[in-house]
Amino acid sequence: MTQKVALITGVTGQDGSYLAELLLAKGYQVHGIKRRASSFNTERVDHLYRDRNDQREGLRLHYGDMTDSLCLLRLVESLQPDEIYNLAAQSHVSVSFEKPEYTASADALGPLRILDAIRTLGLRDKARFYQASTSELFGGIHQVPQNEDTPFHPRSPYGVAKLYGHWITVNYREAYGLYACSGILFNHESPRRGETFVTRKITRALARRCVGLDGVLRLGNLDARRDWGHARDYVEAQWLMLQQDQARDYVIATGEQHSVRDFVIAAARELGLTLAFSGSGVDEVGDIVAMAREWPGCKVGDRLVQIDPAYFRPAEVDTLLGDARRAREELGWVPKTSFHQLVSEMVEADLWLAERERNFGTHHYHAPDKEERFDRGP
Ligand code: NDP
Ligand code: GDR
């Protein structure tokens, strides 16, 4: 059997790194697109990378950008991929209010650029396309659980851009017969989650505090409710969506919901600390305090979480809870990691990093001799 070729955009991100691992383990030749940055940005995939002189199978990296049609077209043409996973995006909801036009270019027009490259290059019958859609499409819809038939009401420039990405994927499937599908994924986290998303922000800050490093955890809306799963489980669903007889869109979720406050409590409990709430108003400083003195730098009554209006959003998504029945029945996909296993894995990893930071003054994995990693061609 000939080896399948996969192209992953956003390979340096959380999902990209897990997906690259999965596809390499399945024997794919895996190519990823990375952006040029002034500092290293391949930390999550360094363990997978092989340069062109290395005969072992490994991840190949190419420079590119979702806002640059020319390079996307050229990469699709030269790599002739069997499967394209479009994971690249300006993925931070809050940041999208600050950078709405860029978010639209990367997140809405980005998928269009790839879909049209597939069409223009006559790869309709070869290249299958996966679009990273999101539960943010449901945004203001308070009716839960949400499934593939629930109407959309995005509540941020990110959500609106992703809505375009979703529908243009459906449109290219219907208009040109591409094998193109959207995974409407609910929040998924891991120790590789970006440090400014709320779960990772919580586990990192509490773990640092636990080992005696400073820092109050400043958060916005503690009442938002999310359906949190593990990224490792969710990339399997992405792969499964491209292995079917017919392309279709699927909701991927755990079917279990927790508030941000619940997440803080669960993470603290993993670290052996009981918490108390002193209030819930926006102006109430010191919303969450420590109850038990079990950490080196933390006494009973210490303020652990401070509510900071800076982290509230102009428009919030209050409640997300997914119904992934279609994925279970048609893809045979079920989440493997429970909420508590997820919290525990994240806390454990951040505790390790915090200890390292305390002992060596850095939490980065960077090897001192690391070089720029990319391949010039396929
Ligand atoms: P991350 O933010 O961790 O990764 C995003 C990736 O996109 C990074 O590799 C980033 O590069 C890259 N990227 C950003 N902008 C560009 C650009 N202009 N050109 C090329 N690459 C770019 O996101 P996740 O891994 O968590 O999510 C993957 C995808 O799934 C995203 O599209 C996200 O919107 C979507 N999604 C995520 C969910 C989640 O809960 N994680 C839920 C539903 C959807 P760099 O490393 O240089 O920043
Ligand atoms: P979200 O994730 O917006 O759901 O988007 P995020 O973790 O950023 O926020 C979740 C909820 O927590 C509330 N919140 C805070 N959020 C952040 N980031 N920082 C804070 O200090 C804070 N305090 C409270 C937020 O208001 C929100 O309600 C993620 C991204 O991965 C998207 O790319 C993806 O599409 C969706 O999940 C599904």
mmCIF file with all atom_site columns, C-alpha atoms in Angstrom, residues 53-230:
data_model
loop_
_atom_site.group_PDB
_atom_site.id
_atom_site.type_symbol
_atom_site.label_atom_id
_atom_site.label_alt_id
_atom_site.label_comp_id
_atom_site.label_asym_id
_atom_site.label_entity_id
_atom_site.label_seq_id
_atom_site.pdbx_PDB_ins_code
_atom_site.Cartn_x
_atom_site.Cartn_y
_atom_site.Cartn_z
_atom_site.occupancy
_atom_site.B_iso_or_equiv
_atom_site.pdbx_formal_charge
_atom_site.auth_seq_id
_atom_site.auth_comp_id
_atom_site.auth_asym_id
_atom_site.auth_atom_id
_atom_site.pdbx_PDB_model_num
ATOM 1   C CA . ASN A 1 53  ? 18.877  14.490 5.559  1.00 0.00 ? 53  ASN A CA 1
ATOM 2   C CA . ASP A 1 54  ? 17.457  12.203 8.208  1.00 0.00 ? 54  ASP A CA 1
ATOM 3   C CA . GLN A 1 55  ? 16.084  9.022  6.621  1.00 0.00 ? 55  GLN A CA 1
ATOM 4   C CA . ARG A 1 56  ? 13.829  8.204  9.579  1.00 0.00 ? 56  ARG A CA 1
ATOM 5   C CA . GLU A 1 57  ? 10.157  9.025  9.230  1.00 0.00 ? 57  GLU A CA 1
ATOM 6   C CA . GLY A 1 58  ? 9.255   12.222 10.991 1.00 0.00 ? 58  GLY A CA 1
ATOM 7   C CA . LEU A 1 59  ? 7.481   15.509 10.712 1.00 0.00 ? 59  LEU A CA 1
ATOM 8   C CA . ARG A 1 60  ? 8.558   17.828 7.867  1.00 0.00 ? 60  ARG A CA 1
ATOM 9   C CA . LEU A 1 61  ? 8.021   21.547 8.385  1.00 0.00 ? 61  LEU A CA 1
ATOM 10  C CA . HIS A 1 62  ? 7.441   24.225 5.757  1.00 0.00 ? 62  HIS A CA 1
ATOM 11  C CA . TYR A 1 63  ? 7.084   27.945 6.158  1.00 0.00 ? 63  TYR A CA 1
ATOM 12  C CA . GLY A 1 64  ? 3.645   29.265 5.344  1.00 0.00 ? 64  GLY A CA 1
ATOM 13  C CA . ASP A 1 65  ? 0.809   31.423 6.529  1.00 0.00 ? 65  ASP A CA 1
ATOM 14  C CA . MET A 1 66  ? -2.958  31.180 6.278  1.00 0.00 ? 66  MET A CA 1
ATOM 15  C CA . THR A 1 67  ? -3.060  34.750 4.993  1.00 0.00 ? 67  THR A CA 1
ATOM 16  C CA . ASP A 1 68  ? -0.748  33.951 2.056  1.00 0.00 ? 68  ASP A CA 1
ATOM 17  C CA . SER A 1 69  ? -2.622  32.222 -0.801 1.00 0.00 ? 69  SER A CA 1
ATOM 18  C CA . LEU A 1 70  ? 0.495   31.840 -2.913 1.00 0.00 ? 70  LEU A CA 1
ATOM 19  C CA . CYS A 1 71  ? 2.406   29.748 -0.450 1.00 0.00 ? 71  CYS A CA 1
ATOM 20  C CA . LEU A 1 72  ? -0.653  27.632 0.384  1.00 0.00 ? 72  LEU A CA 1
ATOM 21  C CA . LEU A 1 73  ? -1.282  26.911 -3.292 1.00 0.00 ? 73  LEU A CA 1
ATOM 22  C CA . ARG A 1 74  ? 2.366   26.087 -3.868 1.00 0.00 ? 74  ARG A CA 1
ATOM 23  C CA . LEU A 1 75  ? 2.530   23.714 -0.892 1.00 0.00 ? 75  LEU A CA 1
ATOM 24  C CA . VAL A 1 76  ? -0.645  21.869 -1.869 1.00 0.00 ? 76  VAL A CA 1
ATOM 25  C CA . GLU A 1 77  ? 0.665   21.562 -5.425 1.00 0.00 ? 77  GLU A CA 1
ATOM 26  C CA . SER A 1 78  ? 4.103   20.305 -4.470 1.00 0.00 ? 78  SER A CA 1
ATOM 27  C CA . LEU A 1 79  ? 3.066   17.954 -1.653 1.00 0.00 ? 79  LEU A CA 1
ATOM 28  C CA . GLN A 1 80  ? -0.046  16.498 -3.370 1.00 0.00 ? 80  GLN A CA 1
ATOM 29  C CA . PRO A 1 81  ? -1.504  15.550 0.017  1.00 0.00 ? 81  PRO A CA 1
ATOM 30  C CA . ASP A 1 82  ? -4.147  12.854 0.465  1.00 0.00 ? 82  ASP A CA 1
ATOM 31  C CA . GLU A 1 83  ? -5.450  14.574 3.586  1.00 0.00 ? 83  GLU A CA 1
ATOM 32  C CA . ILE A 1 84  ? -5.321  18.224 4.643  1.00 0.00 ? 84  ILE A CA 1
ATOM 33  C CA . TYR A 1 85  ? -6.136  19.165 8.219  1.00 0.00 ? 85  TYR A CA 1
ATOM 34  C CA . ASN A 1 86  ? -6.760  22.888 8.538  1.00 0.00 ? 86  ASN A CA 1
ATOM 35  C CA . LEU A 1 87  ? -6.067  23.561 12.200 1.00 0.00 ? 87  LEU A CA 1
ATOM 36  C CA . ALA A 1 88  ? -4.309  26.914 11.855 1.00 0.00 ? 88  ALA A CA 1
ATOM 37  C CA . ALA A 1 89  ? -6.189  29.876 13.252 1.00 0.00 ? 89  ALA A CA 1
ATOM 38  C CA . GLN A 1 90  ? -5.985  32.929 15.433 1.00 0.00 ? 90  GLN A CA 1
ATOM 39  C CA . SER A 1 91  ? -7.724  30.762 18.011 1.00 0.00 ? 91  SER A CA 1
ATOM 40  C CA . HIS A 1 92  ? -8.119  33.106 20.982 1.00 0.00 ? 92  HIS A CA 1
ATOM 41  C CA . VAL A 1 93  ? -11.677 34.396 21.346 1.00 0.00 ? 93  VAL A CA 1
ATOM 42  C CA . SER A 1 94  ? -10.733 37.379 23.476 1.00 0.00 ? 94  SER A CA 1
ATOM 43  C CA . VAL A 1 95  ? -7.872  38.389 21.155 1.00 0.00 ? 95  VAL A CA 1
ATOM 44  C CA . SER A 1 96  ? -10.283 38.318 18.203 1.00 0.00 ? 96  SER A CA 1
ATOM 45  C CA . PHE A 1 97  ? -12.017 41.410 19.633 1.00 0.00 ? 97  PHE A CA 1
ATOM 46  C CA . GLU A 1 98  ? -8.634  43.198 19.443 1.00 0.00 ? 98  GLU A CA 1
ATOM 47  C CA . LYS A 1 99  ? -7.669  41.813 16.000 1.00 0.00 ? 99  LYS A CA 1
ATOM 48  C CA . PRO A 1 100 ? -10.945 41.266 14.137 1.00 0.00 ? 100 PRO A CA 1
ATOM 49  C CA . GLU A 1 101 ? -9.679  41.828 10.590 1.00 0.00 ? 101 GLU A CA 1
ATOM 50  C CA . TYR A 1 102 ? -6.628  39.596 10.943 1.00 0.00 ? 102 TYR A CA 1
ATOM 51  C CA . THR A 1 103 ? -8.794  36.937 12.603 1.00 0.00 ? 103 THR A CA 1
ATOM 52  C CA . ALA A 1 104 ? -11.157 37.055 9.623  1.00 0.00 ? 104 ALA A CA 1
ATOM 53  C CA . SER A 1 105 ? -8.308  36.734 7.165  1.00 0.00 ? 105 SER A CA 1
ATOM 54  C CA . ALA A 1 106 ? -6.705  33.744 8.882  1.00 0.00 ? 106 ALA A CA 1
ATOM 55  C CA . ASP A 1 107 ? -9.820  31.965 10.179 1.00 0.00 ? 107 ASP A CA 1
ATOM 56  C CA . ALA A 1 108 ? -12.413 32.710 7.473  1.00 0.00 ? 108 ALA A CA 1
ATOM 57  C CA . LEU A 1 109 ? -10.422 33.250 4.289  1.00 0.00 ? 109 LEU A CA 1
ATOM 58  C CA . GLY A 1 110 ? -7.695  30.783 5.328  1.00 0.00 ? 110 GLY A CA 1
ATOM 59  C CA . PRO A 1 111 ? -9.872  27.702 4.740  1.00 0.00 ? 111 PRO A CA 1
ATOM 60  C CA . LEU A 1 112 ? -11.208 29.252 1.523  1.00 0.00 ? 112 LEU A CA 1
ATOM 61  C CA . ARG A 1 113 ? -7.638  29.633 0.261  1.00 0.00 ? 113 ARG A CA 1
ATOM 62  C CA . ILE A 1 114 ? -6.927  25.944 0.803  1.00 0.00 ? 114 ILE A CA 1
ATOM 63  C CA . LEU A 1 115 ? -10.257 24.716 -0.532 1.00 0.00 ? 115 LEU A CA 1
ATOM 64  C CA . ASP A 1 116 ? -9.787  26.747 -3.672 1.00 0.00 ? 116 ASP A CA 1
ATOM 65  C CA . ALA A 1 117 ? -6.224  25.478 -4.068 1.00 0.00 ? 117 ALA A CA 1
ATOM 66  C CA . ILE A 1 118 ? -7.601  21.912 -4.026 1.00 0.00 ? 118 ILE A CA 1
ATOM 67  C CA . ARG A 1 119 ? -10.199 22.856 -6.635 1.00 0.00 ? 119 ARG A CA 1
ATOM 68  C CA . THR A 1 120 ? -7.872  24.875 -8.875 1.00 0.00 ? 120 THR A CA 1
ATOM 69  C CA . LEU A 1 121 ? -5.190  22.184 -8.855 1.00 0.00 ? 121 LEU A CA 1
ATOM 70  C CA . GLY A 1 122 ? -7.721  19.520 -9.872 1.00 0.00 ? 122 GLY A CA 1
ATOM 71  C CA . LEU A 1 123 ? -7.179  17.556 -6.635 1.00 0.00 ? 123 LEU A CA 1
ATOM 72  C CA . ARG A 1 124 ? -10.898 17.109 -5.962 1.00 0.00 ? 124 ARG A CA 1
ATOM 73  C CA . ASP A 1 125 ? -10.666 13.316 -6.034 1.00 0.00 ? 125 ASP A CA 1
ATOM 74  C CA . LYS A 1 126 ? -7.350  13.126 -4.197 1.00 0.00 ? 126 LYS A CA 1
ATOM 75  C CA . ALA A 1 127 ? -7.149  15.579 -1.315 1.00 0.00 ? 127 ALA A CA 1
ATOM 76  C CA . ARG A 1 128 ? -9.600  15.242 1.573  1.00 0.00 ? 128 ARG A CA 1
ATOM 77  C CA . PHE A 1 129 ? -10.083 18.375 3.686  1.00 0.00 ? 129 PHE A CA 1
ATOM 78  C CA . TYR A 1 130 ? -10.800 18.790 7.405  1.00 0.00 ? 130 TYR A CA 1
ATOM 79  C CA . GLN A 1 131 ? -11.871 22.172 8.796  1.00 0.00 ? 131 GLN A CA 1
ATOM 80  C CA . ALA A 1 132 ? -11.470 22.966 12.507 1.00 0.00 ? 132 ALA A CA 1
ATOM 81  C CA . SER A 1 133 ? -14.926 24.301 13.323 1.00 0.00 ? 133 SER A CA 1
ATOM 82  C CA . THR A 1 134 ? -15.915 25.129 16.843 1.00 0.00 ? 134 THR A CA 1
ATOM 83  C CA . SER A 1 135 ? -18.648 25.167 19.457 1.00 0.00 ? 135 SER A CA 1
ATOM 84  C CA . GLU A 1 136 ? -18.177 28.962 19.435 1.00 0.00 ? 136 GLU A CA 1
ATOM 85  C CA . LEU A 1 137 ? -20.505 28.819 16.404 1.00 0.00 ? 137 LEU A CA 1
ATOM 86  C CA . PHE A 1 138 ? -23.339 28.154 18.883 1.00 0.00 ? 138 PHE A CA 1
ATOM 87  C CA . GLY A 1 139 ? -22.256 31.129 21.013 1.00 0.00 ? 139 GLY A CA 1
ATOM 88  C CA . GLY A 1 140 ? -25.447 32.812 22.166 1.00 0.00 ? 140 GLY A CA 1
ATOM 89  C CA . ILE A 1 141 ? -27.650 29.723 21.836 1.00 0.00 ? 141 ILE A CA 1
ATOM 90  C CA . HIS A 1 142 ? -28.615 28.801 25.388 1.00 0.00 ? 142 HIS A CA 1
ATOM 91  C CA . GLN A 1 143 ? -30.477 25.649 24.455 1.00 0.00 ? 143 GLN A CA 1
ATOM 92  C CA . VAL A 1 144 ? -28.295 22.700 25.518 1.00 0.00 ? 144 VAL A CA 1
ATOM 93  C CA . PRO A 1 145 ? -27.086 20.177 24.566 1.00 0.00 ? 145 PRO A CA 1
ATOM 94  C CA . GLN A 1 146 ? -26.018 21.473 21.163 1.00 0.00 ? 146 GLN A CA 1
ATOM 95  C CA . ASN A 1 147 ? -25.748 19.164 18.150 1.00 0.00 ? 147 ASN A CA 1
ATOM 96  C CA . GLU A 1 148 ? -25.332 19.377 14.365 1.00 0.00 ? 148 GLU A CA 1
ATOM 97  C CA . ASP A 1 149 ? -28.912 20.678 13.979 1.00 0.00 ? 149 ASP A CA 1
ATOM 98  C CA . THR A 1 150 ? -28.651 23.468 16.564 1.00 0.00 ? 150 THR A CA 1
ATOM 99  C CA . PRO A 1 151 ? -28.729 26.947 14.970 1.00 0.00 ? 151 PRO A CA 1
ATOM 100 C CA . PHE A 1 152 ? -25.587 29.090 15.042 1.00 0.00 ? 152 PHE A CA 1
ATOM 101 C CA . HIS A 1 153 ? -25.172 32.448 16.792 1.00 0.00 ? 153 HIS A CA 1
ATOM 102 C CA . PRO A 1 154 ? -21.480 33.372 17.073 1.00 0.00 ? 154 PRO A CA 1
ATOM 103 C CA . ARG A 1 155 ? -20.624 35.969 19.730 1.00 0.00 ? 155 ARG A CA 1
ATOM 104 C CA . SER A 1 156 ? -17.118 37.117 18.751 1.00 0.00 ? 156 SER A CA 1
ATOM 105 C CA . PRO A 1 157 ? -15.131 38.067 15.645 1.00 0.00 ? 157 PRO A CA 1
ATOM 106 C CA . TYR A 1 158 ? -13.490 34.638 16.067 1.00 0.00 ? 158 TYR A CA 1
ATOM 107 C CA . GLY A 1 159 ? -16.873 32.887 16.064 1.00 0.00 ? 159 GLY A CA 1
ATOM 108 C CA . VAL A 1 160 ? -18.065 34.869 13.064 1.00 0.00 ? 160 VAL A CA 1
ATOM 109 C CA . ALA A 1 161 ? -14.873 34.120 11.103 1.00 0.00 ? 161 ALA A CA 1
ATOM 110 C CA . LYS A 1 162 ? -15.182 30.409 11.965 1.00 0.00 ? 162 LYS A CA 1
ATOM 111 C CA . LEU A 1 163 ? -18.800 30.497 10.803 1.00 0.00 ? 163 LEU A CA 1
ATOM 112 C CA . TYR A 1 164 ? -17.566 31.511 7.356  1.00 0.00 ? 164 TYR A CA 1
ATOM 113 C CA . GLY A 1 165 ? -14.910 28.781 7.477  1.00 0.00 ? 165 GLY A CA 1
ATOM 114 C CA . HIS A 1 166 ? -17.611 26.268 8.365  1.00 0.00 ? 166 HIS A CA 1
ATOM 115 C CA . TRP A 1 167 ? -20.020 27.237 5.610  1.00 0.00 ? 167 TRP A CA 1
ATOM 116 C CA . ILE A 1 168 ? -17.392 27.630 2.896  1.00 0.00 ? 168 ILE A CA 1
ATOM 117 C CA . THR A 1 169 ? -16.329 24.051 3.661  1.00 0.00 ? 169 THR A CA 1
ATOM 118 C CA . VAL A 1 170 ? -19.929 22.871 3.295  1.00 0.00 ? 170 VAL A CA 1
ATOM 119 C CA . ASN A 1 171 ? -20.254 24.961 0.145  1.00 0.00 ? 171 ASN A CA 1
ATOM 120 C CA . TYR A 1 172 ? -17.168 23.517 -1.578 1.00 0.00 ? 172 TYR A CA 1
ATOM 121 C CA . ARG A 1 173 ? -18.434 20.034 -0.739 1.00 0.00 ? 173 ARG A CA 1
ATOM 122 C CA . GLU A 1 174 ? -21.858 20.770 -2.230 1.00 0.00 ? 174 GLU A CA 1
ATOM 123 C CA . ALA A 1 175 ? -20.751 22.908 -5.164 1.00 0.00 ? 175 ALA A CA 1
ATOM 124 C CA . TYR A 1 176 ? -17.616 21.094 -6.341 1.00 0.00 ? 176 TYR A CA 1
ATOM 125 C CA . GLY A 1 177 ? -17.928 17.627 -4.815 1.00 0.00 ? 177 GLY A CA 1
ATOM 126 C CA . LEU A 1 178 ? -14.841 17.937 -2.608 1.00 0.00 ? 178 LEU A CA 1
ATOM 127 C CA . TYR A 1 179 ? -14.443 15.531 0.297  1.00 0.00 ? 179 TYR A CA 1
ATOM 128 C CA . ALA A 1 180 ? -14.524 18.367 2.818  1.00 0.00 ? 180 ALA A CA 1
ATOM 129 C CA . CYS A 1 181 ? -15.895 18.254 6.338  1.00 0.00 ? 181 CYS A CA 1
ATOM 130 C CA . SER A 1 182 ? -16.071 20.319 9.479  1.00 0.00 ? 182 SER A CA 1
ATOM 131 C CA . GLY A 1 183 ? -15.541 19.025 12.980 1.00 0.00 ? 183 GLY A CA 1
ATOM 132 C CA . ILE A 1 184 ? -17.546 21.175 15.385 1.00 0.00 ? 184 ILE A CA 1
ATOM 133 C CA . LEU A 1 185 ? -15.279 20.579 18.348 1.00 0.00 ? 185 LEU A CA 1
ATOM 134 C CA . PHE A 1 186 ? -16.109 21.703 21.866 1.00 0.00 ? 186 PHE A CA 1
ATOM 135 C CA . ASN A 1 187 ? -13.294 22.936 24.129 1.00 0.00 ? 187 ASN A CA 1
ATOM 136 C CA . HIS A 1 188 ? -10.431 20.511 24.452 1.00 0.00 ? 188 HIS A CA 1
ATOM 137 C CA . GLU A 1 189 ? -7.398  20.946 26.623 1.00 0.00 ? 189 GLU A CA 1
ATOM 138 C CA . SER A 1 190 ? -4.170  19.209 27.613 1.00 0.00 ? 190 SER A CA 1
ATOM 139 C CA . PRO A 1 191 ? -0.788  19.970 29.158 1.00 0.00 ? 191 PRO A CA 1
ATOM 140 C CA . ARG A 1 192 ? 0.062   21.426 25.716 1.00 0.00 ? 192 ARG A CA 1
ATOM 141 C CA . ARG A 1 193 ? -2.790  23.950 25.850 1.00 0.00 ? 193 ARG A CA 1
ATOM 142 C CA . GLY A 1 194 ? -1.725  27.564 25.240 1.00 0.00 ? 194 GLY A CA 1
ATOM 143 C CA . GLU A 1 195 ? -1.019  29.350 28.505 1.00 0.00 ? 195 GLU A CA 1
ATOM 144 C CA . THR A 1 196 ? -3.620  32.089 27.982 1.00 0.00 ? 196 THR A CA 1
ATOM 145 C CA . PHE A 1 197 ? -6.619  29.757 27.703 1.00 0.00 ? 197 PHE A CA 1
ATOM 146 C CA . VAL A 1 198 ? -8.442  29.555 30.990 1.00 0.00 ? 198 VAL A CA 1
ATOM 147 C CA . THR A 1 199 ? -7.765  25.914 31.950 1.00 0.00 ? 199 THR A CA 1
ATOM 148 C CA . ARG A 1 200 ? -4.039  26.133 31.419 1.00 0.00 ? 200 ARG A CA 1
ATOM 149 C CA . LYS A 1 201 ? -3.898  29.569 33.015 1.00 0.00 ? 201 LYS A CA 1
ATOM 150 C CA . ILE A 1 202 ? -5.483  28.019 36.115 1.00 0.00 ? 202 ILE A CA 1
ATOM 151 C CA . THR A 1 203 ? -3.326  24.874 36.327 1.00 0.00 ? 203 THR A CA 1
ATOM 152 C CA . ARG A 1 204 ? -0.152  26.822 35.672 1.00 0.00 ? 204 ARG A CA 1
ATOM 153 C CA . ALA A 1 205 ? -0.860  29.580 38.187 1.00 0.00 ? 205 ALA A CA 1
ATOM 154 C CA . LEU A 1 206 ? -1.981  27.208 40.954 1.00 0.00 ? 206 LEU A CA 1
ATOM 155 C CA . ALA A 1 207 ? 0.942   24.864 40.385 1.00 0.00 ? 207 ALA A CA 1
ATOM 156 C CA . ARG A 1 208 ? 3.386   27.786 40.597 1.00 0.00 ? 208 ARG A CA 1
ATOM 157 C CA . ARG A 1 209 ? 1.761   28.991 43.802 1.00 0.00 ? 209 ARG A CA 1
ATOM 158 C CA . CYS A 1 210 ? 1.860   25.483 45.197 1.00 0.00 ? 210 CYS A CA 1
ATOM 159 C CA . VAL A 1 211 ? 5.654   25.269 44.907 1.00 0.00 ? 211 VAL A CA 1
ATOM 160 C CA . GLY A 1 212 ? 6.096   28.684 46.515 1.00 0.00 ? 212 GLY A CA 1
ATOM 161 C CA . LEU A 1 213 ? 6.351   30.935 43.429 1.00 0.00 ? 213 LEU A CA 1
ATOM 162 C CA . ASP A 1 214 ? 4.415   34.246 43.558 1.00 0.00 ? 214 ASP A CA 1
ATOM 163 C CA . GLY A 1 215 ? 1.342   35.276 41.710 1.00 0.00 ? 215 GLY A CA 1
ATOM 164 C CA . VAL A 1 216 ? -2.355  35.792 42.194 1.00 0.00 ? 216 VAL A CA 1
ATOM 165 C CA . LEU A 1 217 ? -4.429  34.123 39.512 1.00 0.00 ? 217 LEU A CA 1
ATOM 166 C CA . ARG A 1 218 ? -6.441  36.874 37.805 1.00 0.00 ? 218 ARG A CA 1
ATOM 167 C CA . LEU A 1 219 ? -9.548  35.643 36.036 1.00 0.00 ? 219 LEU A CA 1
ATOM 168 C CA . GLY A 1 220 ? -12.670 37.041 34.417 1.00 0.00 ? 220 GLY A CA 1
ATOM 169 C CA . ASN A 1 221 ? -16.040 35.305 34.316 1.00 0.00 ? 221 ASN A CA 1
ATOM 170 C CA . LEU A 1 222 ? -16.043 32.296 36.650 1.00 0.00 ? 222 LEU A CA 1
ATOM 171 C CA . ASP A 1 223 ? -19.616 31.391 35.758 1.00 0.00 ? 223 ASP A CA 1
ATOM 172 C CA . ALA A 1 224 ? -19.024 30.498 32.093 1.00 0.00 ? 224 ALA A CA 1
ATOM 173 C CA . ARG A 1 225 ? -19.789 26.819 31.508 1.00 0.00 ? 225 ARG A CA 1
ATOM 174 C CA . ARG A 1 226 ? -17.865 24.647 29.075 1.00 0.00 ? 226 ARG A CA 1
ATOM 175 C CA . ASP A 1 227 ? -17.743 21.054 27.846 1.00 0.00 ? 227 ASP A CA 1
ATOM 176 C CA . TRP A 1 228 ? -14.050 20.266 28.299 1.00 0.00 ? 228 TRP A CA 1
ATOM 177 C CA . GLY A 1 229 ? -12.402 17.200 26.751 1.00 0.00 ? 229 GLY A CA 1
ATOM 178 C CA . HIS A 1 230 ? -8.825  16.053 26.077 1.00 0.00 ? 230 HIS A CA 1
#
